[in-house]
PDB file of C-alpha atoms in Angstrom:
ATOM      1  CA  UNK G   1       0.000   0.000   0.000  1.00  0.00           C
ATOM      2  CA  UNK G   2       1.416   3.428  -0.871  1.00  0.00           C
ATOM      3  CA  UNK G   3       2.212   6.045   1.475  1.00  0.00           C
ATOM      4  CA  UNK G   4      -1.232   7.687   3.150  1.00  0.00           C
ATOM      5  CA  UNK G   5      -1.302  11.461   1.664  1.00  0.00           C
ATOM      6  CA  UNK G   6      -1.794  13.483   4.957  1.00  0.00           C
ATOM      7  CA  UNK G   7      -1.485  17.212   6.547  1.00  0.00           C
ATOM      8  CA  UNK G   8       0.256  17.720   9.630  1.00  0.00           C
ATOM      9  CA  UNK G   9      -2.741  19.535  11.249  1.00  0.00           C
ATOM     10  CA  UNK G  10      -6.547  19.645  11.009  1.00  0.00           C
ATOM     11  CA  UNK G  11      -7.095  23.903  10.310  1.00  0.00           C
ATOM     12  CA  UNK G  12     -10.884  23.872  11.749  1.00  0.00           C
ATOM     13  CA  UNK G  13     -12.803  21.541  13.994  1.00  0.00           C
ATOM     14  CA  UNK G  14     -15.932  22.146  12.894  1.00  0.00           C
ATOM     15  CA  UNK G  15     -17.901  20.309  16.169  1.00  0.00           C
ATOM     16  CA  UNK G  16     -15.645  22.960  18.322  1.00  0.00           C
ATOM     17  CA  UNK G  17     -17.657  25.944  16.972  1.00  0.00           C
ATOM     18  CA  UNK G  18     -21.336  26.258  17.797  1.00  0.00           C
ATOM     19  CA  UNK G  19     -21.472  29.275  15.048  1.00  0.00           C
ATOM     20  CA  UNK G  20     -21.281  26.561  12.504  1.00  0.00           C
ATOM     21  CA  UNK G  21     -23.122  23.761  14.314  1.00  0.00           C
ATOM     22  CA  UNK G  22     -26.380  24.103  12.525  1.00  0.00           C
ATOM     23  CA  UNK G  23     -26.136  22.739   8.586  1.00  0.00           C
ATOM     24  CA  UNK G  24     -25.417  23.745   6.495  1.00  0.00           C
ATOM     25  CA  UNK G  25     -22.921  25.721   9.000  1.00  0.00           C
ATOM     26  CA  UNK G  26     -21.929  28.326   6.144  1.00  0.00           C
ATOM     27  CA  UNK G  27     -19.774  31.089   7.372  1.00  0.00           C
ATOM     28  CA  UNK G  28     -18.281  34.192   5.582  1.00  0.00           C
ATOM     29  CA  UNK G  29     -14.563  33.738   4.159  1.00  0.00           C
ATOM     30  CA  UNK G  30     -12.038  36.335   2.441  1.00  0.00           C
ATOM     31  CA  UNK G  31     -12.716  37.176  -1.258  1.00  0.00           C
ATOM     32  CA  UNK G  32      -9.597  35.832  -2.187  1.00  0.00           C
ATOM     33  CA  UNK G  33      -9.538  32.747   0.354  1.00  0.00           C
ATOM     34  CA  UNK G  34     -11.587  30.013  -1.627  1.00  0.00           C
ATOM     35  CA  UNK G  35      -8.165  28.610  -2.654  1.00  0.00           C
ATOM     36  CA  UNK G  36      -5.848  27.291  -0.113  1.00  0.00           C
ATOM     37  CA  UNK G  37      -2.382  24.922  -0.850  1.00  0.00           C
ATOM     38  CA  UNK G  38      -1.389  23.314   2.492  1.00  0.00           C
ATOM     39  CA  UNK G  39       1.531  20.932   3.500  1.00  0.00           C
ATOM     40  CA  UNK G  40       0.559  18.282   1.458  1.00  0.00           C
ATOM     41  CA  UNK G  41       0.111  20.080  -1.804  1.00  0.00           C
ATOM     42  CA  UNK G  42       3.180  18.126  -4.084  1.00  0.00           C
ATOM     43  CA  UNK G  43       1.543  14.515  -3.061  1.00  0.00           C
ATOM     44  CA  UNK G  44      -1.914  15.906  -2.964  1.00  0.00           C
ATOM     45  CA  UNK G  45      -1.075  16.994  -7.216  1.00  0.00           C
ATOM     46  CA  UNK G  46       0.790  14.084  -7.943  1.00  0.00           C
ATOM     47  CA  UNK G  47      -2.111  11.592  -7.184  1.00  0.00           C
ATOM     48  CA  UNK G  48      -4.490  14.005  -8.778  1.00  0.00           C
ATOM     49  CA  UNK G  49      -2.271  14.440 -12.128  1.00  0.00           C
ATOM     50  CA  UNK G  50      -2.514  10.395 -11.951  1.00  0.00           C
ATOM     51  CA  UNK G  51      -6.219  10.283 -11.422  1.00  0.00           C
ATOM     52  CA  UNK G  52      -6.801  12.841 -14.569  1.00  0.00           C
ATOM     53  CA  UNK G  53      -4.693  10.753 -16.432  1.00  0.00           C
ATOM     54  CA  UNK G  54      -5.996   7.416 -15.657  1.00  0.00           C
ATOM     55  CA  UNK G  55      -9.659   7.595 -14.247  1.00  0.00           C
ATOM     56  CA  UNK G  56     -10.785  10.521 -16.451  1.00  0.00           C
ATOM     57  CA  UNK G  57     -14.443   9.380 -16.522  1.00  0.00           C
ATOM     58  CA  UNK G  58     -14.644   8.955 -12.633  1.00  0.00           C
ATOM     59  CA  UNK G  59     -12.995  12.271 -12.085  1.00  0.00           C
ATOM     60  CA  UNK G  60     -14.651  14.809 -15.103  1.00  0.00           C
ATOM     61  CA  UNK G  61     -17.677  15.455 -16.277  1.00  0.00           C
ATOM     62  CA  UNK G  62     -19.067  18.637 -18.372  1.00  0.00           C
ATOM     63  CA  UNK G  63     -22.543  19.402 -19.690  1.00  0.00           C
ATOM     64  CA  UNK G  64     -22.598  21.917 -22.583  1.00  0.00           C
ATOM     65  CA  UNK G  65     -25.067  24.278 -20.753  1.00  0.00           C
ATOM     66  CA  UNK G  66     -21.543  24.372 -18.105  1.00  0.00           C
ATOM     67  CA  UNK G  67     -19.300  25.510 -20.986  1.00  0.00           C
ATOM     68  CA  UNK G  68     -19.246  29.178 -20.387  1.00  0.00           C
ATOM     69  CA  UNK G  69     -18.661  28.789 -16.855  1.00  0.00           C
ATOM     70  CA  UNK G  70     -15.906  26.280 -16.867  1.00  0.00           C
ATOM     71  CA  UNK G  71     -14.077  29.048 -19.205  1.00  0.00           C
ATOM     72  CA  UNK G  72     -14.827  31.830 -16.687  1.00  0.00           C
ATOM     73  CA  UNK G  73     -13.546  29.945 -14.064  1.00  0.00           C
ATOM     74  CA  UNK G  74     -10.562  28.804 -15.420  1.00  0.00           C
ATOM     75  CA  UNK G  75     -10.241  32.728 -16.460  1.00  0.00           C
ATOM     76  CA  UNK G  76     -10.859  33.884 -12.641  1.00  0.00           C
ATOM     77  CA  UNK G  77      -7.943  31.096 -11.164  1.00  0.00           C
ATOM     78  CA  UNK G  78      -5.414  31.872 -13.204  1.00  0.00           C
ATOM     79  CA  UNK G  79      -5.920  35.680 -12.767  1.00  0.00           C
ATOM     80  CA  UNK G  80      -5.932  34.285  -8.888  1.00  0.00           C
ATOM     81  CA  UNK G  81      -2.877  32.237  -9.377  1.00  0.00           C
ATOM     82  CA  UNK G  82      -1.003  34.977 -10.963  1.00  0.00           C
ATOM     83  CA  UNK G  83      -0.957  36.896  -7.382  1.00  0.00           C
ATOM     84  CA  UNK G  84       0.157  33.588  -5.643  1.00  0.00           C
ATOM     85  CA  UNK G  85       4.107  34.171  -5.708  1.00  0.00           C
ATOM     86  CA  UNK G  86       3.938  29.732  -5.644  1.00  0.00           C
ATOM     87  CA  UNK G  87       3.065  30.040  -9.278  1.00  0.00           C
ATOM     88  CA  UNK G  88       4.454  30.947 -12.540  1.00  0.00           C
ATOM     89  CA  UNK G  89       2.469  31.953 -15.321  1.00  0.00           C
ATOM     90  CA  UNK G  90       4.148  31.113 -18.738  1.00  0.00           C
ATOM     91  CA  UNK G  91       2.665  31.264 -22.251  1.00  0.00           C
ATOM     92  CA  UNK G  92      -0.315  28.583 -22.762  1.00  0.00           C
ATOM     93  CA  UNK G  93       1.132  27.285 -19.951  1.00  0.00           C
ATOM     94  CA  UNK G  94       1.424  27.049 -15.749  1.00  0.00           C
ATOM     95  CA  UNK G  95       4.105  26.019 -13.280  1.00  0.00           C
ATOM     96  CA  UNK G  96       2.719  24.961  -9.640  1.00  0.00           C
ATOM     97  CA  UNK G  97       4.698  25.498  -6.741  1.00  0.00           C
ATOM     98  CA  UNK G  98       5.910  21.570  -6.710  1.00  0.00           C
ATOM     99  CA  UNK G  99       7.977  22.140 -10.606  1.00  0.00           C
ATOM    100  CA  UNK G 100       5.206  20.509 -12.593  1.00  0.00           C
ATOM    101  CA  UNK G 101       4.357  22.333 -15.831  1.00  0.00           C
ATOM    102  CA  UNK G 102       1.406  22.130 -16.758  1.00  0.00           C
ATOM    103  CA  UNK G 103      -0.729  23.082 -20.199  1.00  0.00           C
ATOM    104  CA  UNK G 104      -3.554  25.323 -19.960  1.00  0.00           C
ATOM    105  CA  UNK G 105      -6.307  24.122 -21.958  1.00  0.00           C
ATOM    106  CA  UNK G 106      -9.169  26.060 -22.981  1.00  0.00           C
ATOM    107  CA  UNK G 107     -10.943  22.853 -24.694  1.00  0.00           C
ATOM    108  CA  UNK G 108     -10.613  21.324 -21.227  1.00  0.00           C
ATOM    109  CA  UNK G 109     -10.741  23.757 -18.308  1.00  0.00           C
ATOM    110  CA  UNK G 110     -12.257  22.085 -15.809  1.00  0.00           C
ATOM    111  CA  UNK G 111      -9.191  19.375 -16.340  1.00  0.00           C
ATOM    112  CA  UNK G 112      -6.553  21.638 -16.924  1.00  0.00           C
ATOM    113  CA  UNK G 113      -7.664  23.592 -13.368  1.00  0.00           C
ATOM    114  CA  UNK G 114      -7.843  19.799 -12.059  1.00  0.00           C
ATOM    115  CA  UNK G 115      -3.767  19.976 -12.444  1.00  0.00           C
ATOM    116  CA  UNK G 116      -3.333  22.966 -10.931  1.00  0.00           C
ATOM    117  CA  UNK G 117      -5.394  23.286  -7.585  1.00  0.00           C
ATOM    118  CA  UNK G 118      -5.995  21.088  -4.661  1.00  0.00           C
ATOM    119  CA  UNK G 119      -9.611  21.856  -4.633  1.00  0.00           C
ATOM    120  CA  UNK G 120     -12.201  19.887  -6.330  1.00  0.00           C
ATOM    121  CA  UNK G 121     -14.360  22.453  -8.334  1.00  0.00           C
ATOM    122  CA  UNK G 122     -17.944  21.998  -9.032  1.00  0.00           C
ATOM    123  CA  UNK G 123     -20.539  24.357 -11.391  1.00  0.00           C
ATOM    124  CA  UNK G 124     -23.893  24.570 -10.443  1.00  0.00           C
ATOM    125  CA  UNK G 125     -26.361  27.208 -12.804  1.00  0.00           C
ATOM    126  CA  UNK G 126     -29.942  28.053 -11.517  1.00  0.00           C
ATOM    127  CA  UNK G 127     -32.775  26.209 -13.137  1.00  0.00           C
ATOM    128  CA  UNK G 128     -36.762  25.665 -12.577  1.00  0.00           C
ATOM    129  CA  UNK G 129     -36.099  23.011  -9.813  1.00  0.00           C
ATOM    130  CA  UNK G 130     -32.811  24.614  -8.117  1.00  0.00           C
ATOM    131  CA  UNK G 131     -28.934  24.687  -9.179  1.00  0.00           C
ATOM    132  CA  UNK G 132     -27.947  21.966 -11.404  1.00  0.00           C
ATOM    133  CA  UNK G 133     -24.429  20.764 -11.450  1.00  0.00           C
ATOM    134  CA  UNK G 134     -23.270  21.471 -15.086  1.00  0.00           C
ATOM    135  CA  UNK G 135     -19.845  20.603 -14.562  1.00  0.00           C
ATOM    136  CA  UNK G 136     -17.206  19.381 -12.208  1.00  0.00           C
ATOM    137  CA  UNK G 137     -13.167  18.091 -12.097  1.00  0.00           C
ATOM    138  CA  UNK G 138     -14.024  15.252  -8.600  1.00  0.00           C
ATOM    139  CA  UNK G 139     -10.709  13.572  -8.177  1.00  0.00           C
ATOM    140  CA  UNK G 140     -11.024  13.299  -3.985  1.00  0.00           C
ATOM    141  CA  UNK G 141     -14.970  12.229  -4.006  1.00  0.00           C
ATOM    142  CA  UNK G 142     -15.965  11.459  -0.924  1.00  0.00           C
ATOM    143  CA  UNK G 143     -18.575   8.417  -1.019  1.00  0.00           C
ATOM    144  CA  UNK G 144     -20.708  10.104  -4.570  1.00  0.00           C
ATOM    145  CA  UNK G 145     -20.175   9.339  -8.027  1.00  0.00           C
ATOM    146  CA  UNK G 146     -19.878  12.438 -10.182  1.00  0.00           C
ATOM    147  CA  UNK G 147     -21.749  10.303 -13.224  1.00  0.00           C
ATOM    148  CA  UNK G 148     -24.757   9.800 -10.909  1.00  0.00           C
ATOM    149  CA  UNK G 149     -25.025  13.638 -10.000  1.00  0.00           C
ATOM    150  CA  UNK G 150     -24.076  14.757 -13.193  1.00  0.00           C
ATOM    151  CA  UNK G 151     -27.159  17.161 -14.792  1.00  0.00           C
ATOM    152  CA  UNK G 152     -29.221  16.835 -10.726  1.00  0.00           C
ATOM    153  CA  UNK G 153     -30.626  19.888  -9.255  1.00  0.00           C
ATOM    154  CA  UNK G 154     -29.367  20.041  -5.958  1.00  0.00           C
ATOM    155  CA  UNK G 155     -31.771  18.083  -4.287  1.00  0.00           C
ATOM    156  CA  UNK G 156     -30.722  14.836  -6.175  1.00  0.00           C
ATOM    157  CA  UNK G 157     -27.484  15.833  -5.893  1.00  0.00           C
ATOM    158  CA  UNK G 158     -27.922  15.007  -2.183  1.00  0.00           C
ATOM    159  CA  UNK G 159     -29.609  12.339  -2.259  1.00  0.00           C
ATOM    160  CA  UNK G 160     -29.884   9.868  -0.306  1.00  0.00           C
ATOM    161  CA  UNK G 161     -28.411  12.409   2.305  1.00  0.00           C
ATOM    162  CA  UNK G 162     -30.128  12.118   5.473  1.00  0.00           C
ATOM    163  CA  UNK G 163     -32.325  14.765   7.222  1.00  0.00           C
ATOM    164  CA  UNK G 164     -31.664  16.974   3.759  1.00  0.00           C
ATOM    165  CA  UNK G 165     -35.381  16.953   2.236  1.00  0.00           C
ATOM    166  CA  UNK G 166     -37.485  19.877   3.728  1.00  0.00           C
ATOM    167  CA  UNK G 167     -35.620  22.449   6.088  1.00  0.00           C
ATOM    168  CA  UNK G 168     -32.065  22.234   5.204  1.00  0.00           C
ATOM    169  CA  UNK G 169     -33.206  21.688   1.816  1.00  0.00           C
ATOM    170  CA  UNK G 170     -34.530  25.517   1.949  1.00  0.00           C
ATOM    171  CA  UNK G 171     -31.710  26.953   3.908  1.00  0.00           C
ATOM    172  CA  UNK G 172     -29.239  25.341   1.329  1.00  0.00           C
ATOM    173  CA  UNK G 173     -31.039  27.039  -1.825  1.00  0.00           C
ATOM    174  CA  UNK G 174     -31.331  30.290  -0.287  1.00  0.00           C
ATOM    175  CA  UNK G 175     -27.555  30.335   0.121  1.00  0.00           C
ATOM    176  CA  UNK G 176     -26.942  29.644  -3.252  1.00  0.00           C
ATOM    177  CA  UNK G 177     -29.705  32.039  -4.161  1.00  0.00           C
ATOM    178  CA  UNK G 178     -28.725  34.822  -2.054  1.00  0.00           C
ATOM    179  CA  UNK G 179     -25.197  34.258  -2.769  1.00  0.00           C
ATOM    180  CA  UNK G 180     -23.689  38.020  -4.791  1.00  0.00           C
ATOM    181  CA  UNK G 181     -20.495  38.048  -6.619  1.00  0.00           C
ATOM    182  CA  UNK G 182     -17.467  38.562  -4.772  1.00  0.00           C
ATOM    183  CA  UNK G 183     -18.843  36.879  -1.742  1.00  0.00           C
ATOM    184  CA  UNK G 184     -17.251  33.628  -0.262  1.00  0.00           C
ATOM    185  CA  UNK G 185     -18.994  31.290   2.242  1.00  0.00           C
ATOM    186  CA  UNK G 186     -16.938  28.053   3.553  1.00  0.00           C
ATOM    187  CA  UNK G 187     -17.903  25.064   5.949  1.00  0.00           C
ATOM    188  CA  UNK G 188     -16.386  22.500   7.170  1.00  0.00           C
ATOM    189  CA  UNK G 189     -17.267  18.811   7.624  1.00  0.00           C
ATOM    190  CA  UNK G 190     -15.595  15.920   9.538  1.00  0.00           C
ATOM    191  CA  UNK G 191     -15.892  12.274   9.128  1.00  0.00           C
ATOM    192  CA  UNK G 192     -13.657   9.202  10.553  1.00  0.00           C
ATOM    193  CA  UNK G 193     -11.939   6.660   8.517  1.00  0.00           C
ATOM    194  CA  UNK G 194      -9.792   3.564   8.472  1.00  0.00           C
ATOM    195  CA  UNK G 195      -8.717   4.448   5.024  1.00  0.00           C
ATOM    196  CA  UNK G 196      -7.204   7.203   4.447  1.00  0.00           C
ATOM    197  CA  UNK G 197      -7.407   6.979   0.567  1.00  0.00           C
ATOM    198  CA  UNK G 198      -8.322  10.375  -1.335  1.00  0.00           C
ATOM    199  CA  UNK G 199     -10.194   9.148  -4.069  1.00  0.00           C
ATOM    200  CA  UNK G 200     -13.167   7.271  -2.802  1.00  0.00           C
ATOM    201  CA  UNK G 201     -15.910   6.852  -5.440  1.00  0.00           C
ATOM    202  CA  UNK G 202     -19.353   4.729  -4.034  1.00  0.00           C
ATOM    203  CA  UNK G 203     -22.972   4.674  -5.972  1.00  0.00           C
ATOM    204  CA  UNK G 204     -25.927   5.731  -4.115  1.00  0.00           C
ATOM    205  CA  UNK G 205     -26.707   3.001  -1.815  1.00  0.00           C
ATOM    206  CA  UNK G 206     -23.894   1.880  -0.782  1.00  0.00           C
ATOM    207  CA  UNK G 207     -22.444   3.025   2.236  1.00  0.00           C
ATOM    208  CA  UNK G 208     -18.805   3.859   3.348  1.00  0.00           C
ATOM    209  CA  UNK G 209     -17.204   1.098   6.046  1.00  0.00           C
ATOM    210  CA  UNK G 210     -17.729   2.397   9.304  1.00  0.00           C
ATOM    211  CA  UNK G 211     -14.541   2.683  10.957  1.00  0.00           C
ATOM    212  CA  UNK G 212     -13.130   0.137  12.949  1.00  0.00           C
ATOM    213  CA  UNK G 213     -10.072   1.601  14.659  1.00  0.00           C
ATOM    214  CA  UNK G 214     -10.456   5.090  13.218  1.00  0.00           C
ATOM    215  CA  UNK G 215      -7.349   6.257  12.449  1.00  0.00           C
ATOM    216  CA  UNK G 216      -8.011   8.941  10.342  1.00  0.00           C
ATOM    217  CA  UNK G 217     -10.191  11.949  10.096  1.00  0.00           C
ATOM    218  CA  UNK G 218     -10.898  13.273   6.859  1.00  0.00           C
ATOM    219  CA  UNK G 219     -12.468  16.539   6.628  1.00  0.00           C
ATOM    220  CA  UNK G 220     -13.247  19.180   3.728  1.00  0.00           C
ATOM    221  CA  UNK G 221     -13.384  22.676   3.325  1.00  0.00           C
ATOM    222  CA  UNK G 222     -16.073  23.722   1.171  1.00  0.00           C
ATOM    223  CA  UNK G 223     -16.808  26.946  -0.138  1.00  0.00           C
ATOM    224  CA  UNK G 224     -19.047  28.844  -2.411  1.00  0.00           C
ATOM    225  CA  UNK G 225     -18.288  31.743  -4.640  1.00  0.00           C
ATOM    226  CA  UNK G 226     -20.739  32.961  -7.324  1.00  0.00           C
ATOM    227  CA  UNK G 227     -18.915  33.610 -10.913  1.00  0.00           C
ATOM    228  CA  UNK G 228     -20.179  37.216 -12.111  1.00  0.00           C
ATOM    229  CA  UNK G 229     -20.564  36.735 -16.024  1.00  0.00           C
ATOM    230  CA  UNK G 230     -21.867  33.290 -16.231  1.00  0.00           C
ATOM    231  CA  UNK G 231     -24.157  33.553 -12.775  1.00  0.00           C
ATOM    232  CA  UNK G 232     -23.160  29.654 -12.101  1.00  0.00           C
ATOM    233  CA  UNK G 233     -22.021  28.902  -8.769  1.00  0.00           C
ATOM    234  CA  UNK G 234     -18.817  27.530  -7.916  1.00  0.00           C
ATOM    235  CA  UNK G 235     -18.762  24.530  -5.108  1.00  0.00           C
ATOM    236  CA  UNK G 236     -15.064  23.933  -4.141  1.00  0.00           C
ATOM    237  CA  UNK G 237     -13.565  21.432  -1.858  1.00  0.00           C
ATOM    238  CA  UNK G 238     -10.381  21.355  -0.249  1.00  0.00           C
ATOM    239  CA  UNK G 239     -10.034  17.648   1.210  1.00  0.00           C
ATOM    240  CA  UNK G 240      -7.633  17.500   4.574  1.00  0.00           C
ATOM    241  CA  UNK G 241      -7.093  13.956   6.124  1.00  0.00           C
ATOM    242  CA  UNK G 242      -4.748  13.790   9.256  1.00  0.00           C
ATOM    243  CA  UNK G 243      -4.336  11.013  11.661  1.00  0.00           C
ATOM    244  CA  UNK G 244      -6.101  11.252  14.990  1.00  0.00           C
ATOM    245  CA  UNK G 245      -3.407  11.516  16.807  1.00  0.00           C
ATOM    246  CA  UNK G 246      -2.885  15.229  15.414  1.00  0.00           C
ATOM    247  CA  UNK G 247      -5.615  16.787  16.963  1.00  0.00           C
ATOM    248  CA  UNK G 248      -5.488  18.365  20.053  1.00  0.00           C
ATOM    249  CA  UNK G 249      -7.149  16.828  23.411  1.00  0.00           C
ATOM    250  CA  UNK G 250     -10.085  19.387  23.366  1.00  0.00           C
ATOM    251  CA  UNK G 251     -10.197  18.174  19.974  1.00  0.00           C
ATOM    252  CA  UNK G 252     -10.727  15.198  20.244  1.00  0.00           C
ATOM    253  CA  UNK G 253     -13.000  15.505  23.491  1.00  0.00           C
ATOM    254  CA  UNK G 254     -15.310  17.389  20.999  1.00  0.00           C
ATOM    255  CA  UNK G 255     -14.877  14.807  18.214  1.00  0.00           C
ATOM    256  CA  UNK G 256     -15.981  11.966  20.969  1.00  0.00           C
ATOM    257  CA  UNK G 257     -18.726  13.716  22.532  1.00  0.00           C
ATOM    258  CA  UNK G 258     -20.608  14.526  18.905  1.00  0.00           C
ATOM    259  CA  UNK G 259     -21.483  10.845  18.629  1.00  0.00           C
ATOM    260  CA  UNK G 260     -21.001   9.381  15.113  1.00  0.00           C
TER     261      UNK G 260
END
C-alpha cells in the first residue's frame, strides 16, 4: 500500500464551533480565500495528475449548458494564481509550486484547473427546480459518483443524504440564491476513517465502512463563490485527512462527545 497522503494539522474543527453547528454551517470567508495549498500540496497533485490521467471518466464530467462557466472559471484562477508568488504563469502554460508544468487548456478547463489546484471544483447554474451541477473536475470524491449527479438539481445531488429533504433543503437554496459576486462562504465537515485513501468513489446506496479503529479523520473545506458573467455557482472542496493523533485533546473531546 502506498504512502497515506496526509497534513500535519486539522485547520478547523468544525464540532468545536457552535457558530457553525447548525447545517449547512456556512460562514463568511475572504474574497480571495476560496483557494488554499497546504503541507501536502506536491503529493496531494501528484495523485491528482494520476487520477486525470488514468480515471478521467470517474474524475470529469461537463454538460454543454456548463461551458461558459468552466471558461470563466478557469479565467478567474489563473488571474488568482497569478498573485500567488507559488506560481508561474508562462505562455499557454502554468508552473505549480511543486515544478510541474502544466498546459492550460481552454478545450478542457475544468481538467486543466484539475492539475493545478488542490480543490475539487464543481458548477452549479440556476434552473426551474434549483442549481444543477453542469460541470465538475471530482478527483477526492468522498462516497458520490460524479456520473450519478451529473445534470441533478441540488436536491438529487444530495440524495440519499439524510435529514436533507425539507428544512435544510430551503436553507441550502437560499444560500446559493442569495449568494452576490465577490462573496465567499466556507464550511467544514468531519468524518472518521480507516482508510485514508483520497479518491473514494461509491454509488448511491452503498455506504462507506464504518470505521473500525479510526485512524483517520478526513475533513473538507467547502466553499461557495458565485462567478459574475456566467451567474453559475462555484462549489469547491479542499479535502484534509490527518491522523487522529494530530488533533489536540479538546479536539478530540469534541470529536468523541458529537457521537457518530
Amino acid at each position: 500500500m502506498d504512502a497515506p497522503i496526509l497534513q500535519d494539522r486539522l485547520p478547523f474543527a468544525p464540532w468545536m464551533d457552535p457558530a457553525t453547528a447548525r447545517l449547512p454551517g456556512m460562514r463568511p470567508c475572504g474574497a480571495e480565500d476560496w483557494l488554499r495549498r497546504d503541507e501536502a500540496f506536491a503529493a496531494q497533485m501528484a495523485r491528482r495528475d494520476w487520477l486525470i490521467a488514468t480515471r478521467m471518466p470517474l474524475v470529469h464530467a461537463l454538460l454543454p449548458e456548463g461551458r461558459a462557466a468552466a471558461a470563466e472559471l478557469l479565467s478567474l484562477v489563473l488571474e488568482r494564481l497569478g498573485r500567488d508568488a507559488g506560481y508561474r504563469l508562462e505562455a499557454g502554460a502554468v508552473v505549480r509550486p511543486d515544478g510541474v508544468r502544466v498546459p492550460v487548456d481552454a478545450r478542457m478547463p475544468l481538467v486543466t484547473l484539475g492539475r493545478l489546484v488542490q480543490e475539487d471544483l464543481c458548477l452549479l447554474l440556476p434552473g426551474p427546480e434549483g442549481h444543477v451541477l453542469v460541470g465538475a473536475v471530482l478527483c477526492f470524491p468522498a462516497n458520490w459518483m460524479l456520473s450519478q449527479k451529473i445534470g441533478r438539481a441540488l436536491p438529487g445531488v444530495h440524495l440519499p443524504v439524510e435529514g436533507y429533504v425539507g428544512d435544510l433543503e430551503r436553507r441550502v437554496q437560499r444560500l446559493f440564491d442569495g449568494l452576490r459576486a465577490g462573496q465567499v462562504l466556507e464550511r467544514f465537515n468531519a468524518l472518521v476513517y480507516d482508510d485514508p485513501e483520497l479518491h473514494q468513489p461509491r454509488p448511491e446506496g452503498e455506504h462507506r465502512p464504518l470505521p473500525v479503529e479510526g485512524r483517520y479523520l478526513r475533513s473538507e473545506r467547502q466553499c461557495l463563490k458565485r462567478l459574475p458573467d456566467s451567474g453559475a455557482v462555484l462549489f469547491s472542496i479542499h479535502t484534509v485527512i490527518v491522523r487522529m493523533e494530530s488533533l489536540t485533546e479538546a479536539e478530540r473531546a469534541g470529536l468523541a462527545a458529537r457521537g457518530p
